[in-house]
Amino acid sequence: MVDKSVTLNYVFNKSCLQMPKSKEFISSSESDSDSDQPKQKKKKVEKKEKKEKKEIKKEVKKAEKSSSSTKGPGGEHMFQLSTMRFATVSEFRGRVMVGIREYYDAGGELKPGKKGISLTLEQWTSLKEQMDEIDEAIKELS
């Protein structure tokens, strides 16, 4: 059986032994200088992120202007279709693949998103062979 006075004494002592919050015992002049430092770091990070986003936008605009392919981070050939959509030609497990995929900005680097499709060469050839019929169907619906 546990003695209740010992348990209460332990709980009481444990609550008294907790460390005070850091700002409770710091003078007002010290707290002002401490609070400025994290804000400055945050501003630097925000500026860096903005700079990286601008660089990505520049890269995207360059890709839009140029009709030729660019090399992606994985060595694949990338052809820009719209702002963040690309057609790619790459190699996966020894097979050449043609992909159409949305990309996203990950810390200043374009990375492939979930939305997209990768076609084998056989599927790509089949799609190209049916392009005239697809164009006719589009004209009918437009």
Coordinates of C-alpha atoms in Angstrom, one line a residue:
M1 CA 0.0 0.0 0.0
V2 CA 1.3 3.5 -1.0
D3 CA 1.4 6.1 1.7
K4 CA -0.8 9.1 0.5
S5 CA 1.3 11.7 2.2
V6 CA 4.4 10.5 0.5
T7 CA 2.6 10.6 -2.9
L8 CA 1.2 14.1 -2.3
N9 CA 4.6 15.3 -1.1
Y10 CA 6.2 13.9 -4.3
V11 CA 3.6 15.6 -6.5
F12 CA 4.0 18.9 -4.6
N13 CA 7.8 18.8 -4.8
K14 CA 7.7 17.8 -8.5
S15 CA 5.6 20.8 -9.4
C16 CA 7.8 23.1 -7.4
L17 CA 10.9 21.8 -9.1
Q18 CA 9.8 22.8 -12.6
M19 CA 12.0 25.3 -14.2
P20 CA 10.5 28.8 -14.7
K21 CA 9.7 30.0 -18.1
S22 CA 12.7 31.8 -19.5
K23 CA 11.0 35.2 -20.0
E24 CA 9.8 35.4 -16.4
F25 CA 13.1 36.4 -14.9
I26 CA 14.7 38.2 -17.9
S27 CA 14.7 42.0 -17.7
S28 CA 12.9 43.9 -20.4
S29 CA 16.1 45.2 -22.0
E30 CA 17.4 41.6 -22.4
S31 CA 14.1 40.2 -23.7
D32 CA 14.0 42.9 -26.5
S33 CA 17.4 41.9 -27.8
D34 CA 16.6 38.2 -27.6
S35 CA 13.4 38.5 -29.4
D36 CA 15.0 40.4 -32.3
Q37 CA 17.4 37.6 -33.1
P38 CA 14.9 35.0 -34.1
K39 CA 13.0 37.6 -36.2
Q40 CA 16.1 38.5 -38.1
K41 CA 16.8 34.8 -38.8
K42 CA 13.3 34.4 -40.0
K43 CA 13.6 37.4 -42.3
K44 CA 16.8 36.0 -43.8
V45 CA 15.1 32.6 -44.4
E46 CA 12.1 34.3 -46.0
K47 CA 14.4 36.4 -48.3
K48 CA 16.3 33.3 -49.3
E49 CA 13.0 31.5 -50.1
K50 CA 11.8 34.4 -52.2
K51 CA 15.1 34.5 -54.0
E52 CA 14.8 30.8 -54.8
K53 CA 11.3 31.1 -56.0
K54 CA 12.3 34.0 -58.3
E55 CA 15.1 31.8 -59.7
I56 CA 12.6 29.0 -60.4
K57 CA 10.3 31.4 -62.1
K58 CA 13.1 32.6 -64.3
E59 CA 14.0 29.0 -65.2
V60 CA 10.4 28.3 -66.1
K61 CA 10.2 31.4 -68.2
K62 CA 13.4 30.5 -70.0
A63 CA 12.0 27.0 -70.7
E64 CA 8.8 28.5 -72.0
K65 CA 10.7 30.8 -74.4
S66 CA 13.0 28.1 -75.7
S67 CA 11.4 25.3 -77.8
S68 CA 14.3 22.9 -77.2
S69 CA 14.6 20.5 -74.4
T70 CA 16.3 21.2 -71.1
K71 CA 18.0 18.7 -68.8
G72 CA 16.2 17.8 -65.6
P73 CA 17.7 17.0 -62.3
G74 CA 17.7 13.3 -63.1
G75 CA 19.3 13.7 -66.5
E76 CA 16.0 13.4 -68.4
H77 CA 15.1 15.7 -71.3
M78 CA 12.3 18.1 -70.4
F79 CA 9.9 19.9 -72.7
Q80 CA 7.7 22.5 -71.2
L81 CA 4.0 22.2 -72.0
S82 CA 2.7 24.9 -69.6
T83 CA 3.8 26.7 -66.4
M84 CA 4.6 23.6 -64.3
R85 CA 3.8 20.8 -66.8
F86 CA 6.5 19.0 -68.7
A87 CA 6.9 16.2 -71.2
T88 CA 10.0 14.2 -70.4
V89 CA 12.0 11.5 -72.0
S90 CA 13.9 9.4 -69.5
E91 CA 15.3 6.0 -68.8
F92 CA 13.8 3.8 -66.0
R93 CA 15.1 0.3 -65.3
G94 CA 16.8 0.2 -68.7
R95 CA 13.6 1.2 -70.7
V96 CA 13.1 4.5 -72.4
M97 CA 9.9 6.3 -71.0
V98 CA 7.9 9.3 -72.2
G99 CA 6.2 11.1 -69.4
I100 CA 3.8 14.0 -69.0
R101 CA 3.8 15.3 -65.5
E102 CA 3.1 18.2 -63.3
Y103 CA 6.1 19.5 -61.3
Y104 CA 6.3 21.4 -58.0
D105 CA 8.8 23.7 -56.4
A106 CA 10.7 22.0 -53.6
G107 CA 13.1 24.5 -52.0
G108 CA 14.3 25.9 -55.3
E109 CA 14.3 22.7 -57.2
L110 CA 11.6 21.3 -59.6
K111 CA 10.4 17.9 -58.6
P112 CA 7.9 15.6 -60.3
G113 CA 4.5 15.5 -58.6
K114 CA 1.9 12.8 -58.4
K115 CA -0.2 13.9 -61.3
G116 CA 1.1 12.5 -64.5
I117 CA 1.7 9.5 -66.7
S118 CA 4.7 7.6 -68.0
L119 CA 4.4 5.7 -71.3
T120 CA 6.6 3.0 -72.7
L121 CA 7.9 3.4 -76.2
E122 CA 5.2 1.1 -77.5
Q123 CA 2.5 3.1 -75.8
W124 CA 4.0 6.4 -77.1
T125 CA 4.1 5.0 -80.6
S126 CA 0.5 3.9 -80.4
L127 CA -0.5 7.3 -79.1
K128 CA 1.3 9.1 -82.0
E129 CA -0.4 6.8 -84.6
Q130 CA -3.8 7.7 -83.2
M131 CA -3.1 11.5 -83.1
D132 CA -5.1 12.2 -86.3
E133 CA -8.2 10.5 -84.9
I134 CA -7.7 12.3 -81.6
D135 CA -7.5 15.6 -83.4
E136 CA -10.7 14.8 -85.3
A137 CA -12.5 14.0 -82.0
I138 CA -11.4 17.2 -80.5
K139 CA -12.7 19.2 -83.5
E140 CA -16.1 17.4 -83.2
L141 CA -16.4 18.4 -79.5
S142 CA -15.1 22.0 -80.0

